[in-house]
Amino acid sequence: MPYEVTRTTLPGMTHFPPPAEELRLLDAELRQLDARRAQLLTRRAWLVFALQRTQQPPPVALSPATPPRPETAAPSVQNVLLVLGGVLLTLAAAVFTLVSWGHMGITGRALVLGAVTLAALAGPALLLKRGLRSTAESVAGLGLALTVLDAYALHEAALTGTDGTGYAAAASAVLAVIWSAYGLLPATAALRLPLPSALAAAQFPLLLWALAADAGPYVITAALLVTAGLDVVAALRVTAGSVRITAVVGAYGMGGWGVLAAGWLSLTADGPGAAARAGGLLLLAAGIALGAAWRSPGTRHPLGLAIASGLLTVGAFGGVARSGLPSEWAVPAYLVCGIALLAAVRAGRLPDAIWRGFAWASGVVQALALLWTLPGVTVVLLGPAGWVGRVWSGAPSDARTAVTVEAPWPADSAAAPVVLVAVAAVLVLAIRTERWRARARLGALGLLWATALLLPAVLGIPYVAGMSVLGVMTAATLYVRRTTVPAARLTALVLALVTSVSLALTALASQTATLVVLSVLVALLAAASWRASAAPVTAPAALVYATALASATGAAADWPPAGTALLVLAVPAAAALLAARLGEHPATVPVEIVGAATGLLAVGLAVTDPPLLALVLALCGVIAAGTALRPGRRPVGYAATALFVLASWVRLAAWDVGTPEAYTLPVTVPALLVGALRRRRDPRASSWTAYGPGLAATLLPSLVAAWADPHWTRPLLLGTAALLVTLLGARHHLQAPLVLGGSVLALVTLHELAPYVVQVTGALPRWAPPALAGLLLLALGATYEQRIRDVRRVREVLGRMN
């Protein structure tokens, strides 16, 4: 349809009823809605009433109470009763056997115990046929306990002359066989208790036989390990869960005791023969652990068992090697065995779990060897700190004496460098994966550094040669920092700083050594600061050593501390110049922090000499003012002002000046000039901010002094100055000068007129002061409104002032 036809016909198609007709339609709709609403409300009321009736209980026929829910399930009650019954019967049998045995003859005793035992052992078969499994387990447990009592009764009745330990070994073996056969019978094969009990009894025959034969510790340890091996075989071949759990517990228990005993025998062996026998026991334990790890790849134990096997192997061969070496080479012997284990693992083909376990075992051995070297490294690092309390007391004879100032040299540390080098070589050569190679090389770097640090003390080289080694190490680690690996750069930087600290502390023994070493360290660290990445650390460190060099130079020249402070101030000046040259470099802030700390040190050195302290404060103010000229360092100007003020005050105090204006005017004049400059740049700035501090710095202390001054000179000058300040405030409509000047002027005037007021008051009669006070109150009351208006007008005028 064309657009023109639509626009002309659409108004005619739309129907709008007249207003009266539309109103009638709306009223009809509203009446229908009201009727529907009334109907729905009626239905709702009926439904609510019906629901209330159904929820109320019947008035006469009360429902019986619901029985309480049982707190314990029937099977639990049954098991408790069965176990309790079995325990009570076992105790009764034991009491009968041990206490009431003597009341019957040998025939009666045998008949009673035999009959009861056979009945207890035969009962489970009948109970299993009837489906009473739990009861059968309880009765079977009673029967097994009765067999133990039978064995005891047999010994007491017929075999009292036999050895108790040997009889116990035989009895435990026989019981293990009987219980195993009983648990494997077709009629009782469903029982769970006999086989684990048989395995538990089998833990004791070998150990008890060794004890009965008065065997030595090696045989007893072998018995423990063989028992553990048999437990491992049982754990690997048996499928029943209870038997496997018992076997695992026995293997770990007996094997653990055997390993501890074999390890103790290896450590305390006094010759190669004893060490070889102990090593054989350790190898037996290692073979058992390895076999268990190899045959159980699907369990959670292979990795731990492989680690244990590797450690036991190292202990076996290391113990044999240690027995023929001096004591200081014992740890290196174990370390060599650990490294050889790692090499053997890499050469052979082993399952993954065993390979990783042996690798972990080798790592544990190497870590323990490094832990053994820790005391020597600690003494070398921290020992030179003892020279802080003995500065320039005399150069020691050798490098070992230089580090053992307060702590003794650890025994058997001669082989520590060998251990460190060997572990470093392993880290470099053995670890080839990309993930760990970089970390291994960093570790090797640290170990080689520790070796070089430890060698001078171990070899006992001369004192100067030892310091030369430390200096070369510092330079070498700073050079190594040129590498492109970020972690290596950080590691080398840390090692360089630690070495430099150790070198500086060692040099404190001699005056010449201190000056030379500090000079070399300043030069090395300053040269290293040319590299932008190292400057945030090396530049502040160079400034610290420069401060120490300046202090040492002053002390070497026999200067007093105050004179040395002037030499120390060269470091903050150099730091300020360096920071200005660096600009936005990351090293700027650390350099400035060190410079500020050195300035505080200079102030502390000069505090005993007021004239020199004033000079030091003034020079610090100059340095701070120069720093404040740089963009972004404007707030340092406040510190410069404070330093200048302090310098002037100290100088005045050194001249014995007691006039307060001499101290306050040097503060007031710069403060007023700064306030005037600020008002010129920002006319909206408040006069209290611009001029308040400067005026208060002089007016208030002078007012306090004027009130205590009996002469007229200070009050006259102070009043004149306050009058000028008040007139200037009124002239320029400034609130702060007007209020401060007017207040000080009023108080000075009151102070000057006070004697006359007192004199006039004494001349008047006693009734005159109250009368004058009354008249004053009347006058104030009469003009109260006018005064309020005047006060408001003055407040408005002051408010319009800046």
Short mmCIF file of N, CA, C and O in Angstrom, two decimals, residues 684-736:
data_model
loop_
_atom_site.label_atom_id
_atom_site.label_comp_id
_atom_site.label_asym_id
_atom_site.label_seq_id
_atom_site.Cartn_x
_atom_site.Cartn_y
_atom_site.Cartn_z
N ARG A 684 45.57 34.45 48.05
CA ARG A 684 44.52 33.89 48.88
C ARG A 684 45.07 33.12 50.09
O ARG A 684 44.28 32.64 50.91
N ALA A 685 46.36 33.00 50.23
CA ALA A 685 46.92 32.31 51.38
C ALA A 685 46.63 33.07 52.66
O ALA A 685 46.67 34.30 52.70
N SER A 686 46.33 32.36 53.73
CA SER A 686 45.99 32.98 55.00
C SER A 686 47.22 33.64 55.62
O SER A 686 48.35 33.14 55.50
N SER A 687 46.98 34.76 56.30
CA SER A 687 48.09 35.44 56.99
C SER A 687 48.61 34.61 58.16
O SER A 687 49.78 34.74 58.54
N TRP A 688 47.74 33.76 58.73
CA TRP A 688 48.23 32.88 59.80
C TRP A 688 49.24 31.87 59.26
O TRP A 688 50.21 31.55 59.94
N THR A 689 49.00 31.37 58.06
CA THR A 689 49.95 30.43 57.46
C THR A 689 51.23 31.12 57.02
O THR A 689 52.34 30.58 57.18
N ALA A 690 51.11 32.35 56.49
CA ALA A 690 52.27 33.04 55.95
C ALA A 690 53.13 33.69 57.03
O ALA A 690 54.35 33.60 57.01
N TYR A 691 52.46 34.40 57.96
CA TYR A 691 53.21 35.20 58.93
C TYR A 691 53.08 34.72 60.37
O TYR A 691 53.87 35.14 61.23
N GLY A 692 52.08 33.88 60.65
CA GLY A 692 51.87 33.45 62.03
C GLY A 692 53.07 32.76 62.65
O GLY A 692 53.52 33.15 63.75
N PRO A 693 53.64 31.73 62.02
CA PRO A 693 54.79 31.06 62.65
C PRO A 693 55.99 31.98 62.87
O PRO A 693 56.62 31.94 63.94
N GLY A 694 56.30 32.82 61.88
CA GLY A 694 57.45 33.71 62.05
C GLY A 694 57.25 34.72 63.17
O GLY A 694 58.16 34.96 63.98
N LEU A 695 56.09 35.35 63.25
CA LEU A 695 55.84 36.32 64.31
C LEU A 695 55.80 35.66 65.68
O LEU A 695 56.37 36.19 66.66
N ALA A 696 55.15 34.51 65.78
CA ALA A 696 55.07 33.83 67.07
C ALA A 696 56.43 33.35 67.55
O ALA A 696 56.68 33.30 68.75
N ALA A 697 57.34 33.03 66.62
CA ALA A 697 58.66 32.53 67.01
C ALA A 697 59.44 33.56 67.80
O ALA A 697 60.28 33.20 68.65
N THR A 698 59.19 34.87 67.58
CA THR A 698 59.92 35.91 68.31
C THR A 698 59.06 36.56 69.38
O THR A 698 59.51 36.78 70.51
N LEU A 699 57.82 36.88 69.06
CA LEU A 699 56.99 37.63 70.00
C LEU A 699 56.70 36.84 71.27
O LEU A 699 56.79 37.40 72.38
N LEU A 700 56.37 35.58 71.15
CA LEU A 700 55.99 34.82 72.33
C LEU A 700 57.16 34.57 73.28
O LEU A 700 57.04 34.82 74.50
N PRO A 701 58.33 34.08 72.81
CA PRO A 701 59.46 33.94 73.75
C PRO A 701 59.88 35.28 74.35
O PRO A 701 60.23 35.35 75.54
N SER A 702 59.87 36.35 73.56
CA SER A 702 60.24 37.66 74.10
C SER A 702 59.22 38.14 75.12
O SER A 702 59.58 38.80 76.11
N LEU A 703 57.94 37.85 74.93
CA LEU A 703 56.93 38.23 75.92
C LEU A 703 57.17 37.52 77.25
O LEU A 703 57.07 38.13 78.32
N VAL A 704 57.50 36.24 77.19
CA VAL A 704 57.80 35.51 78.43
C VAL A 704 59.02 36.10 79.12
O VAL A 704 59.04 36.29 80.36
N ALA A 705 60.06 36.43 78.33
CA ALA A 705 61.26 37.03 78.94
C ALA A 705 60.96 38.42 79.49
O ALA A 705 61.51 38.82 80.52
N ALA A 706 60.11 39.19 78.82
CA ALA A 706 59.79 40.55 79.29
C ALA A 706 59.05 40.52 80.61
O ALA A 706 59.24 41.40 81.47
N TRP A 707 58.19 39.56 80.82
CA TRP A 707 57.46 39.49 82.09
C TRP A 707 58.37 39.14 83.25
O TRP A 707 58.07 39.47 84.39
N ALA A 708 59.50 38.47 82.96
CA ALA A 708 60.45 38.14 84.02
C ALA A 708 61.63 39.11 84.08
O ALA A 708 62.53 38.93 84.90
N ASP A 709 61.64 40.12 83.21
CA ASP A 709 62.77 41.06 83.13
C ASP A 709 62.46 42.29 84.00
O ASP A 709 61.46 43.00 83.79
N PRO A 710 63.31 42.59 85.00
CA PRO A 710 63.04 43.77 85.86
C PRO A 710 63.40 45.10 85.20
O PRO A 710 63.04 46.16 85.71
N HIS A 711 64.10 45.05 84.07
CA HIS A 711 64.53 46.28 83.41
C HIS A 711 63.45 46.72 82.41
O HIS A 711 62.51 46.00 82.10
N TRP A 712 63.68 47.93 81.88
CA TRP A 712 62.67 48.51 80.99
C TRP A 712 63.03 48.39 79.50
O TRP A 712 62.20 48.65 78.65
N THR A 713 64.26 47.94 79.19
CA THR A 713 64.70 47.96 77.79
C THR A 713 63.92 46.96 76.95
O THR A 713 63.37 47.30 75.88
N ARG A 714 63.89 45.70 77.39
CA ARG A 714 63.20 44.68 76.60
C ARG A 714 61.71 44.97 76.46
O ARG A 714 61.16 44.86 75.35
N PRO A 715 60.98 45.32 77.56
CA PRO A 715 59.57 45.64 77.36
C PRO A 715 59.35 46.80 76.39
O PRO A 715 58.40 46.78 75.60
N LEU A 716 60.25 47.82 76.43
CA LEU A 716 60.07 48.95 75.52
C LEU A 716 60.27 48.52 74.07
O LEU A 716 59.45 48.85 73.20
N LEU A 717 61.33 47.77 73.84
CA LEU A 717 61.57 47.33 72.46
C LEU A 717 60.48 46.37 71.99
O LEU A 717 60.03 46.44 70.84
N LEU A 718 60.07 45.45 72.86
CA LEU A 718 59.03 44.49 72.48
C LEU A 718 57.71 45.21 72.22
O LEU A 718 57.00 44.89 71.25
N GLY A 719 57.38 46.18 73.08
CA GLY A 719 56.14 46.93 72.85
C GLY A 719 56.20 47.71 71.56
O GLY A 719 55.20 47.79 70.82
N THR A 720 57.36 48.32 71.26
CA THR A 720 57.48 49.06 70.00
C THR A 720 57.31 48.14 68.81
O THR A 720 56.60 48.45 67.84
N ALA A 721 57.97 46.96 68.88
CA ALA A 721 57.83 46.00 67.78
C ALA A 721 56.39 45.51 67.65
O ALA A 721 55.86 45.38 66.54
N ALA A 722 55.73 45.24 68.77
CA ALA A 722 54.34 44.80 68.72
C ALA A 722 53.44 45.89 68.15
O ALA A 722 52.50 45.60 67.40
N LEU A 723 53.74 47.16 68.48
CA LEU A 723 52.94 48.27 67.93
C LEU A 723 53.12 48.35 66.43
O LEU A 723 52.13 48.53 65.68
N LEU A 724 54.35 48.21 65.95
CA LEU A 724 54.58 48.25 64.50
C LEU A 724 53.87 47.08 63.81
O LEU A 724 53.27 47.26 62.74
N VAL A 725 53.93 45.91 64.39
CA VAL A 725 53.26 44.75 63.80
C VAL A 725 51.75 44.97 63.76
O VAL A 725 51.07 44.68 62.76
N THR A 726 51.22 45.55 64.83
CA THR A 726 49.78 45.82 64.87
C THR A 726 49.38 46.83 63.81
O THR A 726 48.37 46.67 63.11
N LEU A 727 50.19 47.91 63.66
CA LEU A 727 49.87 48.93 62.66
C LEU A 727 49.97 48.36 61.25
O LEU A 727 49.14 48.67 60.38
N LEU A 728 50.98 47.50 61.01
CA LEU A 728 51.08 46.89 59.68
C LEU A 728 49.89 45.97 59.40
O LEU A 728 49.37 45.93 58.28
N GLY A 729 49.47 45.21 60.42
CA GLY A 729 48.31 44.37 60.24
C GLY A 729 47.05 45.16 59.96
O GLY A 729 46.23 44.77 59.12
N ALA A 730 46.90 46.33 60.66
CA ALA A 730 45.73 47.16 60.40
C ALA A 730 45.81 47.83 59.03
O ALA A 730 44.79 47.99 58.34
N ARG A 731 47.03 48.20 58.63
CA ARG A 731 47.19 48.88 57.36
C ARG A 731 46.87 47.95 56.19
O ARG A 731 46.21 48.34 55.23
N HIS A 732 47.33 46.70 56.27
CA HIS A 732 47.15 45.77 55.16
C HIS A 732 45.99 44.78 55.39
O HIS A 732 45.83 43.86 54.60
N HIS A 733 45.23 45.02 56.47
CA HIS A 733 44.07 44.18 56.77
C HIS A 733 44.48 42.71 56.89
O HIS A 733 43.86 41.81 56.32
N LEU A 734 45.52 42.47 57.68
CA LEU A 734 46.01 41.10 57.92
C LEU A 734 45.66 40.71 59.35
O LEU A 734 45.99 41.43 60.30
N GLN A 735 45.01 39.56 59.49
CA GLN A 735 44.50 39.15 60.79
C GLN A 735 45.61 38.73 61.74
O GLN A 735 45.62 39.10 62.92
N ALA A 736 46.56 37.92 61.25
CA ALA A 736 47.58 37.38 62.14
C ALA A 736 48.45 38.48 62.76
O ALA A 736 48.63 38.52 63.98
#
